């Protein structure tokens, strides 16, 4: 794949597919601008090189046009951060964006409205792609977070543009994730938590040979414990995944890899902010209780298990960290990884895990915090990403 700096951008209309999917409140205020900041190097570079820039992104999952999910506040934020004229196109599929894009001057930028306002985006519609391609000279994909999605702006559009490549954000993602995927320094620990259990079991499956330790928390852990016959009270266990977990345990054991599972939990009768949480004394969960986080003994064991590793890849929080009382396991995992020597290569992939790291202001302590959840998992499993397929 070519990079944006392989092209002569001067005077060219450059379409940049960014990931500007940020949380916005009812008054139209951007609540967390991380993604906008991460998109800036590519946008700035294009502007500095004399390009006429068209920036496009999705925001949330609107059902058709819903101004609650307009990208207008994002365009405002961009004009605040960039010292250039920013235009905004209210419709993706009208003559307006084309007319504006065609009349753009250097040092001007147009932001398209939320791509998902048009059903053709998620349907990967070729006609919509062609209509945009008409006014685009160079296509740049810099939206790593959605590269696993077969959507128009990622998949169909680059088919119809001759000059195409990736931006700096994706370039950096690939550099870091390649180190995990290709030649991780050993010992290599895979830390897994969160939900989406079948996806994550598949990740372990694909990494059985590379990894030395697999450390498990979150909803993931109960599937393994269930497979071992541990009593889990009212904790929700994905029934379809238990057999898969059992096979995986056997494979890990046969290959001499160590699997770490919680030896105690934080449990509650009901998941709610005010519920009284307590720690179990062992791996079983009492009847009428639900496990919501790893317990204190487990936190200590996991910290110790990480103390000698050279590479860590972490995906998925250790508990329901959105509720502060159930966030200790996740916080402790962040601290344990952050405390490792600086030559340890540590990568976080996963939207929620990354959010936790940003919330605790600990991102600087990791080698890399990936902007892609599903995309980073797909990439390190060597699956072809829809957003890369039509780029070479
Ligand atoms: P990521 O986005 O980092 O890949 P996931 O999306 O897989 O992570 O999982 C994050 C979600 O998993 C969080 O919303 C969290 O509340 C939930 N979760 C974590 N631990 C548990 C648990 N023990 N029980 C239920 N849900 C959990
Ligand atoms: Mg998530």
Coordinates of N, CA, C and O in Angstrom, one line a residue, residues 92-153:
X92 N -24.4 14.3 1.9 CA -23.3 13.6 1.3 C -23.6 13.5 -0.2 O -22.7 13.7 -1.0
X93 N -24.8 13.1 -0.5 CA -25.1 12.8 -1.9 C -26.0 14.0 -2.5 O -27.2 13.8 -2.7
X94 N -25.4 15.1 -2.8 CA -26.1 16.1 -3.5 C -25.0 16.8 -4.4 O -23.8 16.4 -4.3
X95 N -25.4 17.8 -5.1 CA -24.3 18.4 -5.9 C -23.5 19.3 -5.0 O -22.4 19.8 -5.4
X96 N -24.0 19.6 -3.8 CA -23.3 20.6 -3.0 C -21.8 20.2 -2.7 O -20.9 21.0 -2.9
X97 N -21.6 19.0 -2.1 CA -20.2 18.6 -1.8 C -19.3 18.7 -3.1 O -18.2 19.2 -3.0
X98 N -19.9 18.2 -4.2 CA -19.1 18.2 -5.4 C -18.8 19.7 -5.8 O -17.6 20.0 -6.1
X99 N -19.8 20.5 -5.8 CA -19.6 21.9 -6.2 C -18.5 22.6 -5.3 O -17.6 23.2 -5.7
X100 N -18.7 22.4 -4.0 CA -17.7 23.0 -3.0 C -16.4 22.4 -3.3 O -15.4 23.1 -3.3
X101 N -16.3 21.0 -3.4 CA -15.0 20.4 -3.5 C -14.3 20.9 -4.8 O -13.1 21.2 -4.8
X102 N -15.1 21.1 -5.9 CA -14.5 21.6 -7.1 C -14.0 23.0 -7.0 O -13.1 23.4 -7.7
X103 N -14.7 23.8 -6.2 CA -14.2 25.2 -6.1 C -13.3 25.5 -5.0 O -12.9 26.6 -4.7
X104 N -12.9 24.4 -4.2 CA -12.0 24.6 -3.1 C -10.7 25.2 -3.6 O -10.2 24.8 -4.6
X105 N -10.1 26.0 -2.7 CA -8.8 26.6 -3.0 C -7.8 25.9 -2.1 O -8.3 25.3 -1.1
X106 N -6.6 26.1 -2.3 CA -5.6 25.5 -1.4 C -5.8 26.1 0.0 O -6.3 27.3 0.1
X107 N -5.5 25.3 1.0 CA -5.7 25.8 2.4 C -7.2 25.9 2.7 O -7.6 26.6 3.6
X108 N -8.0 25.2 2.0 CA -9.4 25.1 2.4 C -9.8 23.6 2.5 O -9.2 22.8 1.8
X109 N -10.8 23.4 3.3 CA -11.1 22.0 3.5 C -12.6 21.9 3.6 O -13.3 22.8 4.1
X110 N -13.1 20.8 3.1 CA -14.6 20.6 3.3 C -14.8 19.3 4.1 O -14.1 18.3 3.9
X111 N -15.7 19.4 5.1 CA -16.1 18.2 5.8 C -17.5 17.7 5.3 O -18.4 18.6 5.2
X112 N -17.6 16.5 4.9 CA -18.8 16.0 4.5 C -19.7 15.6 5.7 O -19.2 15.3 6.8
X113 N -21.0 15.6 5.5 CA -21.9 15.2 6.6 C -21.7 13.7 6.8 O -21.2 13.0 6.0
X114 N -22.1 13.3 8.0 CA -22.1 11.9 8.4 C -22.4 10.9 7.3 O -23.5 10.9 6.8
X115 N -21.4 10.1 6.9 CA -21.6 9.2 5.8 C -22.8 8.3 6.0 O -23.4 7.9 5.0
X116 N -23.0 7.9 7.2 CA -24.1 6.9 7.5 C -25.5 7.5 7.4 O -26.5 6.8 7.6
X117 N -25.6 8.8 7.1 CA -26.9 9.4 6.8 C -27.4 8.8 5.5 O -28.6 8.8 5.2
X118 N -26.5 8.3 4.7 CA -26.9 7.7 3.5 C -26.8 6.2 3.6 O -25.7 5.7 4.0
X119 N -27.9 5.5 3.2 CA -27.9 4.0 3.4 C -26.8 3.4 2.6 O -26.3 2.3 2.9
X120 N -26.3 4.0 1.5 CA -25.3 3.5 0.6 C -24.0 3.3 1.3 O -23.2 2.5 0.9
X121 N -23.7 4.0 2.4 CA -22.5 3.9 3.1 C -22.3 2.4 3.7 O -21.4 1.7 3.3
X122 N -23.3 2.0 4.5 CA -23.1 0.7 5.1 C -23.4 -0.4 4.1 O -23.0 -1.5 4.4
X123 N -24.1 -0.1 3.1 CA -24.4 -1.1 2.0 C -23.3 -1.2 1.0 O -23.4 -2.0 0.0
X124 N -22.3 -0.5 1.2 CA -21.1 -0.5 0.3 C -21.5 -0.2 -1.1 O -21.1 -0.9 -2.1
X125 N -22.3 0.8 -1.3 CA -23.0 1.0 -2.6 C -22.0 1.6 -3.7 O -21.4 2.6 -3.4
X126 N -22.0 0.9 -4.8 CA -21.0 1.3 -5.8 C -21.4 2.6 -6.5 O -20.6 3.5 -6.9
X127 N -22.8 2.9 -6.6 CA -23.2 4.1 -7.3 C -22.8 5.3 -6.5 O -22.3 6.3 -7.0
X128 N -23.0 5.2 -5.2 CA -22.6 6.3 -4.3 C -21.1 6.5 -4.4 O -20.6 7.7 -4.5
X129 N -20.4 5.4 -4.4 CA -18.9 5.5 -4.5 C -18.5 6.2 -5.8 O -17.6 7.1 -5.8
X130 N -19.1 5.8 -6.9 CA -18.8 6.4 -8.2 C -19.1 7.9 -8.2 O -18.3 8.7 -8.7
X131 N -20.2 8.3 -7.6 CA -20.6 9.7 -7.6 C -19.5 10.6 -6.8 O -19.3 11.7 -7.1
X132 N -19.0 10.0 -5.8 CA -17.9 10.7 -5.0 C -16.6 10.7 -5.7 O -15.9 11.7 -5.8
X133 N -16.3 9.5 -6.3 CA -15.0 9.4 -7.0 C -14.8 10.4 -8.1 O -13.7 10.8 -8.4
X134 N -15.9 10.8 -8.7 CA -15.9 11.8 -9.8 C -15.1 13.1 -9.5 O -14.5 13.7 -10.3
X135 N -15.2 13.5 -8.2 CA -14.5 14.7 -7.9 C -13.3 14.5 -7.0 O -12.8 15.4 -6.3
X136 N -12.8 13.3 -6.9 CA -11.7 13.0 -6.1 C -10.4 12.6 -6.9 O -10.5 11.8 -7.8
X137 N -9.3 13.2 -6.7 CA -8.1 12.9 -7.4 C -7.3 11.8 -6.6 O -6.7 10.9 -7.2
X138 N -7.2 11.9 -5.3 CA -6.5 11.0 -4.5 C -7.3 10.6 -3.3 O -7.9 11.4 -2.7
X139 N -7.4 9.3 -3.1 CA -8.1 8.7 -1.9 C -7.2 8.3 -0.8 O -6.2 7.5 -1.1
X140 N -7.4 8.7 0.4 CA -6.5 8.3 1.5 C -7.4 7.7 2.6 O -8.4 8.4 3.1
X141 N -7.1 6.5 3.0 CA -7.8 5.9 4.1 C -7.0 6.1 5.4 O -5.8 5.7 5.4
X142 N -7.6 6.7 6.4 CA -6.9 6.9 7.6 C -7.8 6.5 8.8 O -7.5 6.9 9.9
X143 N -8.8 5.8 8.5 CA -9.8 5.4 9.5 C -9.6 4.0 10.0 O -10.4 3.1 9.7
X144 N -8.5 3.8 10.7 CA -8.2 2.4 11.1 C -9.3 1.7 11.9 O -9.6 0.5 11.6
X145 N -10.0 2.5 12.8 CA -11.0 1.9 13.6 C -12.1 1.2 12.9 O -12.8 0.3 13.5
X146 N -12.4 1.5 11.7 CA -13.5 0.9 10.9 C -13.0 0.1 9.7 O -13.8 -0.3 8.9
X147 N -11.7 -0.1 9.6 CA -11.2 -0.8 8.4 C -11.6 -2.3 8.3 O -11.5 -2.9 7.2
X148 N -12.2 -2.8 9.3 CA -12.7 -4.2 9.2 C -14.1 -4.2 8.7 O -14.8 -5.2 8.5
X149 N -14.7 -3.0 8.4 CA -16.1 -2.9 7.9 C -16.1 -2.7 6.4 O -15.4 -1.9 5.8
X150 N -17.0 -3.5 5.8 CA -17.1 -3.4 4.3 C -18.1 -2.3 3.9 O -19.2 -2.5 3.5
X151 N -17.7 -1.0 4.1 CA -18.5 0.1 3.9 C -18.0 0.9 2.7 O -16.9 0.8 2.3
X152 N -18.9 1.7 2.1 CA -18.6 2.4 0.8 C -17.4 3.2 0.9 O -16.5 3.1 0.0
X153 N -17.2 4.0 2.0 CA -16.1 5.0 2.0 C -14.8 4.2 2.3 O -13.7 4.8 2.1

